Coordinates of C-alpha atoms and ligand atoms in Angstrom, one line a residue:
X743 CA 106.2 124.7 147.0
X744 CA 105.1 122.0 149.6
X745 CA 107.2 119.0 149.2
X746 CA 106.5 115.6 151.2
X747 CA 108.1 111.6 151.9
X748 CA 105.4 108.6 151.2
X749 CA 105.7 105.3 150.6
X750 CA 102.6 103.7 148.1
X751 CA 102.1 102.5 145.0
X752 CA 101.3 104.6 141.7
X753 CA 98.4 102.9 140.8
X754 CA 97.0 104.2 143.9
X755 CA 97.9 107.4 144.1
X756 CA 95.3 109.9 144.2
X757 CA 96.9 112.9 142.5
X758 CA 97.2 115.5 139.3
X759 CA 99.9 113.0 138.5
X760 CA 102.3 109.7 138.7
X761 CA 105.9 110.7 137.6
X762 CA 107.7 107.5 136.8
X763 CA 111.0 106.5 134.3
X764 CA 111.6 105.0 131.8
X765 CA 115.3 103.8 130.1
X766 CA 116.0 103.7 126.4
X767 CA 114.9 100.6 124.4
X768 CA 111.0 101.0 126.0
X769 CA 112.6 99.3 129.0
X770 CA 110.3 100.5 132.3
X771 CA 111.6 101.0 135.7
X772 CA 109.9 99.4 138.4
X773 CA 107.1 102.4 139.3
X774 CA 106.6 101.7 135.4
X775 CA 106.3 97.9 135.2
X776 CA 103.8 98.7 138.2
X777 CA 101.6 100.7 136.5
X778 CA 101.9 98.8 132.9
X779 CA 100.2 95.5 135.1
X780 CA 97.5 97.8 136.5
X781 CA 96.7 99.3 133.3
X782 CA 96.6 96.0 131.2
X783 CA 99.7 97.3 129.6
X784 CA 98.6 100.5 128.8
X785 CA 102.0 102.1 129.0
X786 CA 103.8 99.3 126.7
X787 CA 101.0 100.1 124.2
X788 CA 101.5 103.7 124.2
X789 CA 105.6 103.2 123.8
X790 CA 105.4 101.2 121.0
X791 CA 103.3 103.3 119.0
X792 CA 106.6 105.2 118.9
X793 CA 105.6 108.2 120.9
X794 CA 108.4 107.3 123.7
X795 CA 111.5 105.4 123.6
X796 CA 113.1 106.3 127.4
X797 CA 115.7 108.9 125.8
X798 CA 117.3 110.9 128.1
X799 CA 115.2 114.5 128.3
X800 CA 112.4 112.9 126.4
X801 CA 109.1 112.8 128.5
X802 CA 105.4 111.4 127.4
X803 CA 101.7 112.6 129.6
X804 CA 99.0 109.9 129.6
X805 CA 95.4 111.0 130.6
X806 CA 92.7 109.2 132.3
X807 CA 94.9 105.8 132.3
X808 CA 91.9 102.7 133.8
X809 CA 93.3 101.7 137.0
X810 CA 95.3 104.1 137.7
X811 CA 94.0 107.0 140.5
X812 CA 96.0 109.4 139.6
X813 CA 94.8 112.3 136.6
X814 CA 97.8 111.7 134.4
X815 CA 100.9 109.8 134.2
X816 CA 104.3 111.1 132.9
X817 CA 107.2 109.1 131.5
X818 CA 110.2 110.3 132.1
X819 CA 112.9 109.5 129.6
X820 CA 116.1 107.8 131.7
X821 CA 118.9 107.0 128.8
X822 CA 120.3 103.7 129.1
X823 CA 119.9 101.8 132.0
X824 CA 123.8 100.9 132.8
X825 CA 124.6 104.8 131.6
X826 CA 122.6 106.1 134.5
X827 CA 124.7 107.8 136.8
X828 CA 124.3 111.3 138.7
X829 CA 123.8 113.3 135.8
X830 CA 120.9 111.4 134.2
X831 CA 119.3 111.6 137.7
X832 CA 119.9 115.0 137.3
X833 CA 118.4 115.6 134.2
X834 CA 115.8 113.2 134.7
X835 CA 114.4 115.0 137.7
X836 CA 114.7 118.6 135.8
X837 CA 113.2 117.2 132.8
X838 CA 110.4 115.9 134.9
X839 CA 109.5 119.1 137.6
X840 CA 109.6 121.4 133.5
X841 CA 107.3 118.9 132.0
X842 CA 104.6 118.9 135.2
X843 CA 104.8 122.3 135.2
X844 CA 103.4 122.7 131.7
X845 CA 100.5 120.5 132.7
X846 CA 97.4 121.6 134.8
X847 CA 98.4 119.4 137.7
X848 CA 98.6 121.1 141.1
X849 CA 100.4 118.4 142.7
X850 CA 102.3 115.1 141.9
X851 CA 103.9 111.5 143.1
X852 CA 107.3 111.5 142.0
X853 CA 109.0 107.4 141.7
X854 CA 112.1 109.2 140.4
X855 CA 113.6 109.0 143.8
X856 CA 113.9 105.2 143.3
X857 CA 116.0 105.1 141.2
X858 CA 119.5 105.4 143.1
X859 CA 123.0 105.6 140.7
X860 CA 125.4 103.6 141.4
X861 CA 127.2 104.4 145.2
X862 CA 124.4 106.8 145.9
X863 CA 121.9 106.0 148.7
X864 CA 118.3 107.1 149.3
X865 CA 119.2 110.3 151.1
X866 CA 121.7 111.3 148.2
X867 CA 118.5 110.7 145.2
X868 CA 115.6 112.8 147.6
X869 CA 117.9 115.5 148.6
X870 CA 119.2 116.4 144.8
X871 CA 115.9 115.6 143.8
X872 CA 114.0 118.3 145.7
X873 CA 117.1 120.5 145.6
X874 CA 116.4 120.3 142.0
X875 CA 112.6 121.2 142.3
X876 CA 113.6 123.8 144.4
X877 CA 115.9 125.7 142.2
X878 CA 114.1 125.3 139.1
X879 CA 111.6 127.0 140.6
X880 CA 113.7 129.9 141.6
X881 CA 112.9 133.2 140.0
X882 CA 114.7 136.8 141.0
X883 CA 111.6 139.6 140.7
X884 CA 112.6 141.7 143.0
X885 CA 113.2 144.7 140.8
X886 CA 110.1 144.0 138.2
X887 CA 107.7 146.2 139.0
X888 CA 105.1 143.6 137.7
X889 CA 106.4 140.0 138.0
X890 CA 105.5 137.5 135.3
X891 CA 103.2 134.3 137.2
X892 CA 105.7 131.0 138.0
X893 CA 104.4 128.6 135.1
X894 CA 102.3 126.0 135.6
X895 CA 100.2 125.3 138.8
X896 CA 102.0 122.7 141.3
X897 CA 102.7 123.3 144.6
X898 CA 102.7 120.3 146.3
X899 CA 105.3 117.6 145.3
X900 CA 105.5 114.0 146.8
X901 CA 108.5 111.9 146.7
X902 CA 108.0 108.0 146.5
X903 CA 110.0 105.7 149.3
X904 CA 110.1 102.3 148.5
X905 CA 108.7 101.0 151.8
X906 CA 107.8 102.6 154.9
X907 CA 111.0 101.6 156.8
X908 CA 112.7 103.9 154.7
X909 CA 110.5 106.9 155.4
X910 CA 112.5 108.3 158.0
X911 CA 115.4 108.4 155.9
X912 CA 113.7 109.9 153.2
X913 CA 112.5 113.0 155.4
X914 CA 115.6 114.0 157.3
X915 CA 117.0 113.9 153.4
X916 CA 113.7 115.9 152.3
X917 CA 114.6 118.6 155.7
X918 CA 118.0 118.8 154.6
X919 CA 117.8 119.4 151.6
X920 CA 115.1 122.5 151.9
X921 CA 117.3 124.3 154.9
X922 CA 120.4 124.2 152.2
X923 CA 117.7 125.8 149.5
X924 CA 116.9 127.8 151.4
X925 CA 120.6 129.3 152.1
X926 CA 121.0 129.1 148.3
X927 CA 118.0 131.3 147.6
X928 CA 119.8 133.4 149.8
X929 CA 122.7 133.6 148.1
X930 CA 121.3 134.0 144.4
X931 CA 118.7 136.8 145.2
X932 CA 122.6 138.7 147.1
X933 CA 124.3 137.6 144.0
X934 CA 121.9 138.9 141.5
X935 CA 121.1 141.9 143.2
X936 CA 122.6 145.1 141.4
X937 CA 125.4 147.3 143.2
X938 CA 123.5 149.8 143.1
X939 CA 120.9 148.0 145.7
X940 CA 123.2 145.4 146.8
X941 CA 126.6 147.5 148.7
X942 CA 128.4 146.6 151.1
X943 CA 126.5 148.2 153.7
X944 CA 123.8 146.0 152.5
X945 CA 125.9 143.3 152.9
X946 CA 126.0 143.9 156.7
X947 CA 122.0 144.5 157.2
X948 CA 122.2 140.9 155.9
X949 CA 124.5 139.8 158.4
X950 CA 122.6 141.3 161.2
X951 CA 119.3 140.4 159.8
X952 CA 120.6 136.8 159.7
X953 CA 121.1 137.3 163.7
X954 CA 118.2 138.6 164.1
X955 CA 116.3 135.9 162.4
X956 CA 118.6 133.0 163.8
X957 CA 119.2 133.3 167.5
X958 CA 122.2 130.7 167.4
X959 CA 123.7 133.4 164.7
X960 CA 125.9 136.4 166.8
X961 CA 126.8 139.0 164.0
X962 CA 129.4 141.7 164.5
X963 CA 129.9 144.5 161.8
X964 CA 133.3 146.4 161.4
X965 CA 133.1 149.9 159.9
X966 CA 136.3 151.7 158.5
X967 CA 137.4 152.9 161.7
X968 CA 137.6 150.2 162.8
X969 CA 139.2 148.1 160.2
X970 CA 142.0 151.5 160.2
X971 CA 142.8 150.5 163.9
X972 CA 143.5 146.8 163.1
X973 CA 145.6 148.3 160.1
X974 CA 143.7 146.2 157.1
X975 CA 145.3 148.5 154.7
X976 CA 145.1 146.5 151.7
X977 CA 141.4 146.3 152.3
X978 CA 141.1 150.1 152.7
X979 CA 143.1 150.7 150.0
X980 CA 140.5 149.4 147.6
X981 CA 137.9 151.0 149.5
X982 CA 139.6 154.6 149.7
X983 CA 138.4 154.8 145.6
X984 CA 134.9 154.6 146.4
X985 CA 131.8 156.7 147.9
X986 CA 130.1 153.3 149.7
X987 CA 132.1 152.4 153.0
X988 CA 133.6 148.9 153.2
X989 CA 132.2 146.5 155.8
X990 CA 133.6 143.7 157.4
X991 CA 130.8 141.1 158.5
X992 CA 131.7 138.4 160.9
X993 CA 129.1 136.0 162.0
X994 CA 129.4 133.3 164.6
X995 CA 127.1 130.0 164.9
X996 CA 128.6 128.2 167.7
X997 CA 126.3 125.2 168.3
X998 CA 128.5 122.9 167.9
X999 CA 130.9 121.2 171.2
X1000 CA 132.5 124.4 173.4
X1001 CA 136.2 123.0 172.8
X1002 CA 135.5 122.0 169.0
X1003 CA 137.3 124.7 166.2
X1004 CA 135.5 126.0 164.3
X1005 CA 134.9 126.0 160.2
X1006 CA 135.4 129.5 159.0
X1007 CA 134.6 130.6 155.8
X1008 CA 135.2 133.3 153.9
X1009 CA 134.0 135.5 150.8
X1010 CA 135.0 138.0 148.5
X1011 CA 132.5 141.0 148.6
X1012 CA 133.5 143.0 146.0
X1013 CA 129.7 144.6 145.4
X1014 CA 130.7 146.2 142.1
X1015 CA 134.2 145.9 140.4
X1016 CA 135.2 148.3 137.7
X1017 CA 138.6 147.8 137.5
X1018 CA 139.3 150.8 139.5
X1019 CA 142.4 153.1 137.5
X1020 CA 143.3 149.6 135.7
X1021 CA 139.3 149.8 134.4
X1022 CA 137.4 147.5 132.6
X1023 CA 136.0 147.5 129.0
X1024 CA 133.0 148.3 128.7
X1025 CA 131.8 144.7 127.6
X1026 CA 129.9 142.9 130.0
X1027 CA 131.0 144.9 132.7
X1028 CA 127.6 144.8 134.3
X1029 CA 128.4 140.9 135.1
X1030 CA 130.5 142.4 137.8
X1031 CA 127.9 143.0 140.0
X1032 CA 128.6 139.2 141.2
X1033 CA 131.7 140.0 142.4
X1034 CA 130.6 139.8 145.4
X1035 CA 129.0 135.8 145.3
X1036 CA 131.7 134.2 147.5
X1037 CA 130.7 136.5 150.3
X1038 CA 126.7 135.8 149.2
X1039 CA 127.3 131.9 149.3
X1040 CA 129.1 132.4 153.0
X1041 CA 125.7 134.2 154.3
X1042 CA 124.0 131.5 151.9
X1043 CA 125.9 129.1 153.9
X1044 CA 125.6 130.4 157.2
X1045 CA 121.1 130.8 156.7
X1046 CA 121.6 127.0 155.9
X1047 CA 123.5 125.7 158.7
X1048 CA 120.9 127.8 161.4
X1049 CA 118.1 127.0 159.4
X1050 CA 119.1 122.7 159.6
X1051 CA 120.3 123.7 163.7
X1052 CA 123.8 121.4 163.1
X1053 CA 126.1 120.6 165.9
X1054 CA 129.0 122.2 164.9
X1055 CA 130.9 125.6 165.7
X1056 CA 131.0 128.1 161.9
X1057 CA 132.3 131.2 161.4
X1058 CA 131.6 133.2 158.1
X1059 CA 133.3 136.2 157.5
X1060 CA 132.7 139.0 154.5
X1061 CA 134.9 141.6 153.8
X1062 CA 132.9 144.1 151.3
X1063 CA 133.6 146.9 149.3
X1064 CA 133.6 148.3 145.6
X1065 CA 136.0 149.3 143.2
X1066 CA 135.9 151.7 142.0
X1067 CA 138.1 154.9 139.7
X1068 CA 138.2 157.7 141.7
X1069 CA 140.8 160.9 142.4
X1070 CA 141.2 158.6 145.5
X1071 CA 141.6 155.5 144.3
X1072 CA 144.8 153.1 144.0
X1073 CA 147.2 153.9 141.6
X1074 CA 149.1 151.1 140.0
X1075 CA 152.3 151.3 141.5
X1076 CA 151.1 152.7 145.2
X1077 CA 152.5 150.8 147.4
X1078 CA 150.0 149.2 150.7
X1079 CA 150.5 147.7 154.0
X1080 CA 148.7 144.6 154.9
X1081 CA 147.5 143.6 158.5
X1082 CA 149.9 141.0 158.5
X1083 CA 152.6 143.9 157.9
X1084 CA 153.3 142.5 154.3
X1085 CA 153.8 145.6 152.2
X1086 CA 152.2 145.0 148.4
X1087 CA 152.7 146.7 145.4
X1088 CA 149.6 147.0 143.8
X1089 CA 150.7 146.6 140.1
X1090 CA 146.9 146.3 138.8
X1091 CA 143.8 148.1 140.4
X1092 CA 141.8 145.4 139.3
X1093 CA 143.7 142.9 141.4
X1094 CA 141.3 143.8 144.1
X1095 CA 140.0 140.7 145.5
X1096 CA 143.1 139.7 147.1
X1097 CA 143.7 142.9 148.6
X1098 CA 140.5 142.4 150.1
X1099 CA 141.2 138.5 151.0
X1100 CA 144.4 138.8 152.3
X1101 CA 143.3 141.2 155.3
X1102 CA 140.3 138.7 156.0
X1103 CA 142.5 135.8 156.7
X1104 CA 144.9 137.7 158.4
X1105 CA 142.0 138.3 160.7
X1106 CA 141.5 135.1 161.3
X1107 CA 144.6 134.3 162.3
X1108 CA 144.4 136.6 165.1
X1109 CA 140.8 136.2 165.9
X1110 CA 140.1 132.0 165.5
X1111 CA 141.6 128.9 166.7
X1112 CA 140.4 127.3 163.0
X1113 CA 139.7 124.0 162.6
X1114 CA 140.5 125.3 159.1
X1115 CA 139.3 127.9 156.9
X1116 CA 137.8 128.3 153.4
X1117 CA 137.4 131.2 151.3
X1118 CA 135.6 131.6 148.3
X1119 CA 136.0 134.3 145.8
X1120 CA 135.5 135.2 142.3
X1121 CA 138.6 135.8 141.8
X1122 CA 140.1 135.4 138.3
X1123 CA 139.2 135.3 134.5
X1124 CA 141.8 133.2 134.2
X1125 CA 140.1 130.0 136.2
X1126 CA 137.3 130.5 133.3
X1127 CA 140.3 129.8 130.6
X1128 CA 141.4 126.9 133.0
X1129 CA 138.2 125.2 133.9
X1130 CA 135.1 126.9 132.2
X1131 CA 131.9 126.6 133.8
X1132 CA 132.3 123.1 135.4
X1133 CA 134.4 122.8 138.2
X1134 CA 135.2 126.0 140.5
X1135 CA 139.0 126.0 141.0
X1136 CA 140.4 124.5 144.0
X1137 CA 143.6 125.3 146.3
X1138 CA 144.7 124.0 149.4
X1139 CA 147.8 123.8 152.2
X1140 CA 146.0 120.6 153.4
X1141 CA 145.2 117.4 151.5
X1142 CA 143.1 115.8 153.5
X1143 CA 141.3 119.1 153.2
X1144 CA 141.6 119.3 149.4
X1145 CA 140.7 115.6 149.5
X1146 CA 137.2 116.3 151.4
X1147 CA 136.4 119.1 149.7
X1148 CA 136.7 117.0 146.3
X1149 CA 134.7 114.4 147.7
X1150 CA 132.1 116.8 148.7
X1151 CA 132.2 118.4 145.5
X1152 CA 131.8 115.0 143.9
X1153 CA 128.7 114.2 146.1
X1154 CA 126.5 117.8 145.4
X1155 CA 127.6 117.7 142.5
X1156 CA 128.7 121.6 142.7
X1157 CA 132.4 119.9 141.6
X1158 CA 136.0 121.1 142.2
X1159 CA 139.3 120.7 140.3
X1160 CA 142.4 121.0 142.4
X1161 CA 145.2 123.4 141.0
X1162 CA 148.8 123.5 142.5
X1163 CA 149.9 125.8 144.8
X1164 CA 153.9 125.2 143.6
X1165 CA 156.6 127.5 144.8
X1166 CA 158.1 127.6 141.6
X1167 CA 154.8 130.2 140.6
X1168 CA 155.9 132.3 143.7
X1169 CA 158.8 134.6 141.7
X1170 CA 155.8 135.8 139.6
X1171 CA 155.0 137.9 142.4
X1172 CA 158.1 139.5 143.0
X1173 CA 158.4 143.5 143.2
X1174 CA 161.7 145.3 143.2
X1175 CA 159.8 147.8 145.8
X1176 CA 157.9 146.3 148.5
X1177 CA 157.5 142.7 149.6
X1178 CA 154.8 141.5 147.4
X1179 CA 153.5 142.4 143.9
X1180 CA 149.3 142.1 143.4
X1181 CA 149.4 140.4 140.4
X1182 CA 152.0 138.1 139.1
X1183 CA 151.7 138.0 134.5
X1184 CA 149.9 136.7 131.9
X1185 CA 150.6 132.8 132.9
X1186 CA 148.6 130.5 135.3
X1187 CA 146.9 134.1 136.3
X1188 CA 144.2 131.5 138.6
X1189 CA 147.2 130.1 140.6
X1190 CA 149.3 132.7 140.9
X1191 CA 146.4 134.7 142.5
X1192 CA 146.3 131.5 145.0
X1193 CA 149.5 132.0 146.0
X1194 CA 149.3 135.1 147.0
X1195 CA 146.8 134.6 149.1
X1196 CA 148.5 131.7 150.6
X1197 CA 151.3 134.2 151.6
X1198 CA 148.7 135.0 154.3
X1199 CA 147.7 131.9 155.2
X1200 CA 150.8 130.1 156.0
X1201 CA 149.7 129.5 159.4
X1202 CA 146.1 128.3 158.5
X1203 CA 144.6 124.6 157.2
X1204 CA 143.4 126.8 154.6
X1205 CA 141.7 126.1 151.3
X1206 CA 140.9 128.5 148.8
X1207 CA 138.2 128.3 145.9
X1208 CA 137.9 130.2 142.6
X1209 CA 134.5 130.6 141.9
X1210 CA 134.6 133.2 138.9
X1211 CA 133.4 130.3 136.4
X1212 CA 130.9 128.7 138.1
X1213 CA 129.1 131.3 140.7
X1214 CA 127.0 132.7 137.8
X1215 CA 125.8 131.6 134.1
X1216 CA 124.9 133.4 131.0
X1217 CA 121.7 131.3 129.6
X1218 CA 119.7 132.2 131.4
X1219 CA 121.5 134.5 132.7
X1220 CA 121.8 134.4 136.8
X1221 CA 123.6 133.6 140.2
X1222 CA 123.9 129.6 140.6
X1223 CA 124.3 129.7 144.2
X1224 CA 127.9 127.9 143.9
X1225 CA 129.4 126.6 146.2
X1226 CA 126.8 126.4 148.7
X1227 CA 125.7 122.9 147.8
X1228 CA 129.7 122.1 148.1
X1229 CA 130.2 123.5 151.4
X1230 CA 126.7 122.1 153.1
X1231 CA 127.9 118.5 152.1
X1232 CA 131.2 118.8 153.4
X1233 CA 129.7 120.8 156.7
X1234 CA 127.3 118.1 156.6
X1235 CA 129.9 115.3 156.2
X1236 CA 131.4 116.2 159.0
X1237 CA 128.2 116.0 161.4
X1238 CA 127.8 112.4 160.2
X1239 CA 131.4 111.5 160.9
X1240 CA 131.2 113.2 164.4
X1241 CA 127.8 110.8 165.0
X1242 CA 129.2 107.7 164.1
X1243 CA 131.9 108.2 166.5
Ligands
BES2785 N1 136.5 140.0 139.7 C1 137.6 139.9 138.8 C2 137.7 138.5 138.2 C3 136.7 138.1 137.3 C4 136.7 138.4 135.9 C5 135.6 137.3 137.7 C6 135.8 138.0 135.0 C7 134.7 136.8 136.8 C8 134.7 137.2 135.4 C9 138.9 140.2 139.5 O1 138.9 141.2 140.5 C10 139.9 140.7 138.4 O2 139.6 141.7 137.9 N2 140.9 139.9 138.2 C11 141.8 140.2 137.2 C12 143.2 139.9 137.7 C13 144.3 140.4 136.8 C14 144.3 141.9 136.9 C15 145.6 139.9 137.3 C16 141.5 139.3 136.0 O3 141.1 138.2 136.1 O4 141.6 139.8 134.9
MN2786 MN1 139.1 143.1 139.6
ZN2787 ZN1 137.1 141.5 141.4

């Protein structure tokens, strides 16, 4: 879809269609009132015959309205005026692009974007609002052999400034928010992407196809040699059980000031977990193919940042493998040494992520002066008991960090809860054996997972998310693309603050 920033009014917009709101109680918004006086109130009329009364979800089409340009008008239902906050945007704007795309219209005027909730700006209502066209327009065809037609016919969408100063504004919002849907198109065609297509060797050729697309991106690939001589042992470990080699991706972007540190995220690429020895039921064992979405929302994150051309310094880093049952496989009980030296008992095959992790950050340590450093992982069932769907689980050595990464969270909307990372949960992992066990009990199974990871990241402004509620959903079923959105507001947070400097 072609998207656009104008400034005009709706009356005179030439188009398949004038997309304005209206709140509960028949009360129009401004783009509404505007077109009520050029109709002779055609749009009261129609609401108080009772077709319309501006609940949320709710939306009305008007044909052939005199004095209006446009083909059709849709209302689109708002809730209550002082109710409307992020969410009713939200909805309002989905409700909206799903309506238009049942109509004949090919393109559209949107006056959504006007209407700005409370200590939100412009930017913040045109970037969620094409981030929303964007993604509701997402469809994953790649293995249909015939894929169905997108619905409806509209590929060009307008969004409505109120007056031309604020055009600029309104398109650097607009750019923005297509480079980060573009990283998060990414992300869910990796993420939803079966293991049989998607391994971790796969997972590379998108790390080097990322370079090869992106000049500013520098891509190196680790094979299991390689990762041998550096001694990730834990990482191999998991890999030893399975026929597809691990990789290691790293990827640099470095556009940013020579002496600044660099961001460096992180992500779990577990292509397909099993279990391994400890195996899975059978139930929905096919949803762990998205094992592997923290590492798709780093290359997700990395295609955004190149595609927008910010001036910072990012590293993204995937450690992949599967996990698989296997006369090679671990055994619960074996015994691994980690790069750091750690030794860990690996009580549960299917504690693998953090096996995986663990060697990653040591990696950084030795490889990256990090500004700090943020991995993402779908980690745990348990942060699913915790938290559900909503908020991804979040952990931190830093508050500052934990505090921005809330805030960010808070802004995309792609939220966070912060969970404690107490020494009192650190006995859970204690093995009478080696230094650390790999999985620490039935209780606070999200946390204690944190903390072992944070055994290796002692030395690190480190932050650590659990994604396993929120990277994928069940109706319909597919990858969400969490937390891109989260991480491109807090990278681009951090380009604003460097400006205003
Ligand atoms: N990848 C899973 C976590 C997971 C489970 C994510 C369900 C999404 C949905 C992870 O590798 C795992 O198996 N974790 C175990 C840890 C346990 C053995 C301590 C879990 O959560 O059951
Ligand atoms: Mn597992
Ligand atoms: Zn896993």
């Amino acid at each position: 879809m072609e998207y656009f920033v104008k400034s005009g009014a709706p009356s005179k917009q030439r188009s398949g269609c004038v997309v304005v709101g209206v709140y509960e109680r028949r009360k129009l918004s401004e783009a509404a009132q505007a077109l009520d006086g050029a109709t002779g109130g055609a749009i009261t009329q129609a609401m108080r015959r009772g077709d319309m009364d501006g609940r949320r979800d709710d939306t009305l089409l008007l044909h052939g309205l005199d004095g209006v340009l446009a083909d059709r008008v849709l209302l689109v239902g708002l809730g209550r005026e002082r109710d409307f906050d992020d969410k009713a945007f939200v909805r309002a704007n989905g409700a909206a692009i799903k309506a238009l795309r049942k109509t004949g219209a090919t393109d559209a005027v949107s006056y959504l974007t006007h209407l700005v909730p409370r200590k939100r700006d412009l930017s913040w209502s045109v970037m969620r609002a094409a981030m929303i066209a964007e993604s509701t327009a997402y469809r994953f065809t790649q293995c249909k052999s015939k894929p169905e037609p997108q619905e409806g016919r509209l590929t060009r969408l307008t969004f409505d400034v109120a007056s031309r100063s604020h055009l600029p504004e309104g398109e650097e919002a607009l750019r923005r928010a297509l480079g980060i849907a573009q990283g998060m198109m990414l992300t869910r065609d990796l993420s939803n992407l079966p293991g049989n297509r998607c391994t971790p060797t796969y997972l590379a050729d998108t790390g080097r196809k990322l370079a090869s697309d992106y000049p500013a991106i520098k891509t190196k690939v680790l094979d299991e040699k390689k990762m041998e001589s550096l001694g990730m042992g834990a990482l191999l470990s998991v890999s030893r059980g399975s026929r597809e080699p691990a990789t290691f991706t790293v990827m640099e972007y470095m556009k940013g000031p020579k002496k600044a540190k660099p961001v460096v995220l992180v992500g779990k690429g577990l292509t397909f977990d099993s279990g391994g020895i400890s195996i899975k039921p059978a139930a929905a064992m096919d949803e762990m193919k998205y094992d592997m979405c923290g590492g798709a929302a780093v290359f997700g994150a990395m295609k955004a940042v190149a595609e927008l051309g910010l001036p910072i310094n990012v590293v993204g880093i995937v450690p992949a493998s599967e996990n698989m049952p296997d006369g090679q496989a671990n055994k619960p009980g074996d015994i691994v040494t980690s790069m750091s030296g750690q030794t860990i008992e690996v009580l549960n095959t299917d504690a693998e992520g953090r096996l995986l992790l663990c060697d990653a950050l040591t990696y950084v340590e030795q490889n990256y002066d990090a500004d700090c450093v943020i991995d993402m992982a779908t980690l745990t069932g348990a942060v699913i008991i915790a938290l559900g769907k909503h908020a991804s689980g979040l952990y931190a050595n830093q508050p500052t960090l934990a505090k921005a990464l809330t805030a960010a969270g808070e802004l995309s909307g792609d939220r966070v809860w912060e969970l404690p990372l107490w020494e009192d949960y650190e006995s859970a992992l204690k093995s009478p054996f080696a230094d650390v066990a790999n999985v620490g009990g039935r209780e606070a199974g999200s946390v204690t997972a944190a903390v072992f990871l944070h055994r290796f990241a002692k030395k690190l402004r480190w932050a650590h998310l659990d994604i396993a509620g929120s990277a994928w959903e069940q109706n319909p079923k597919g990858a969400t693309a969490r937390p891109v959105p989260l991480l491109m507001q807090f990278l681009l947070q951090r380009v604003d603050n460097s400006k205003q400097k």
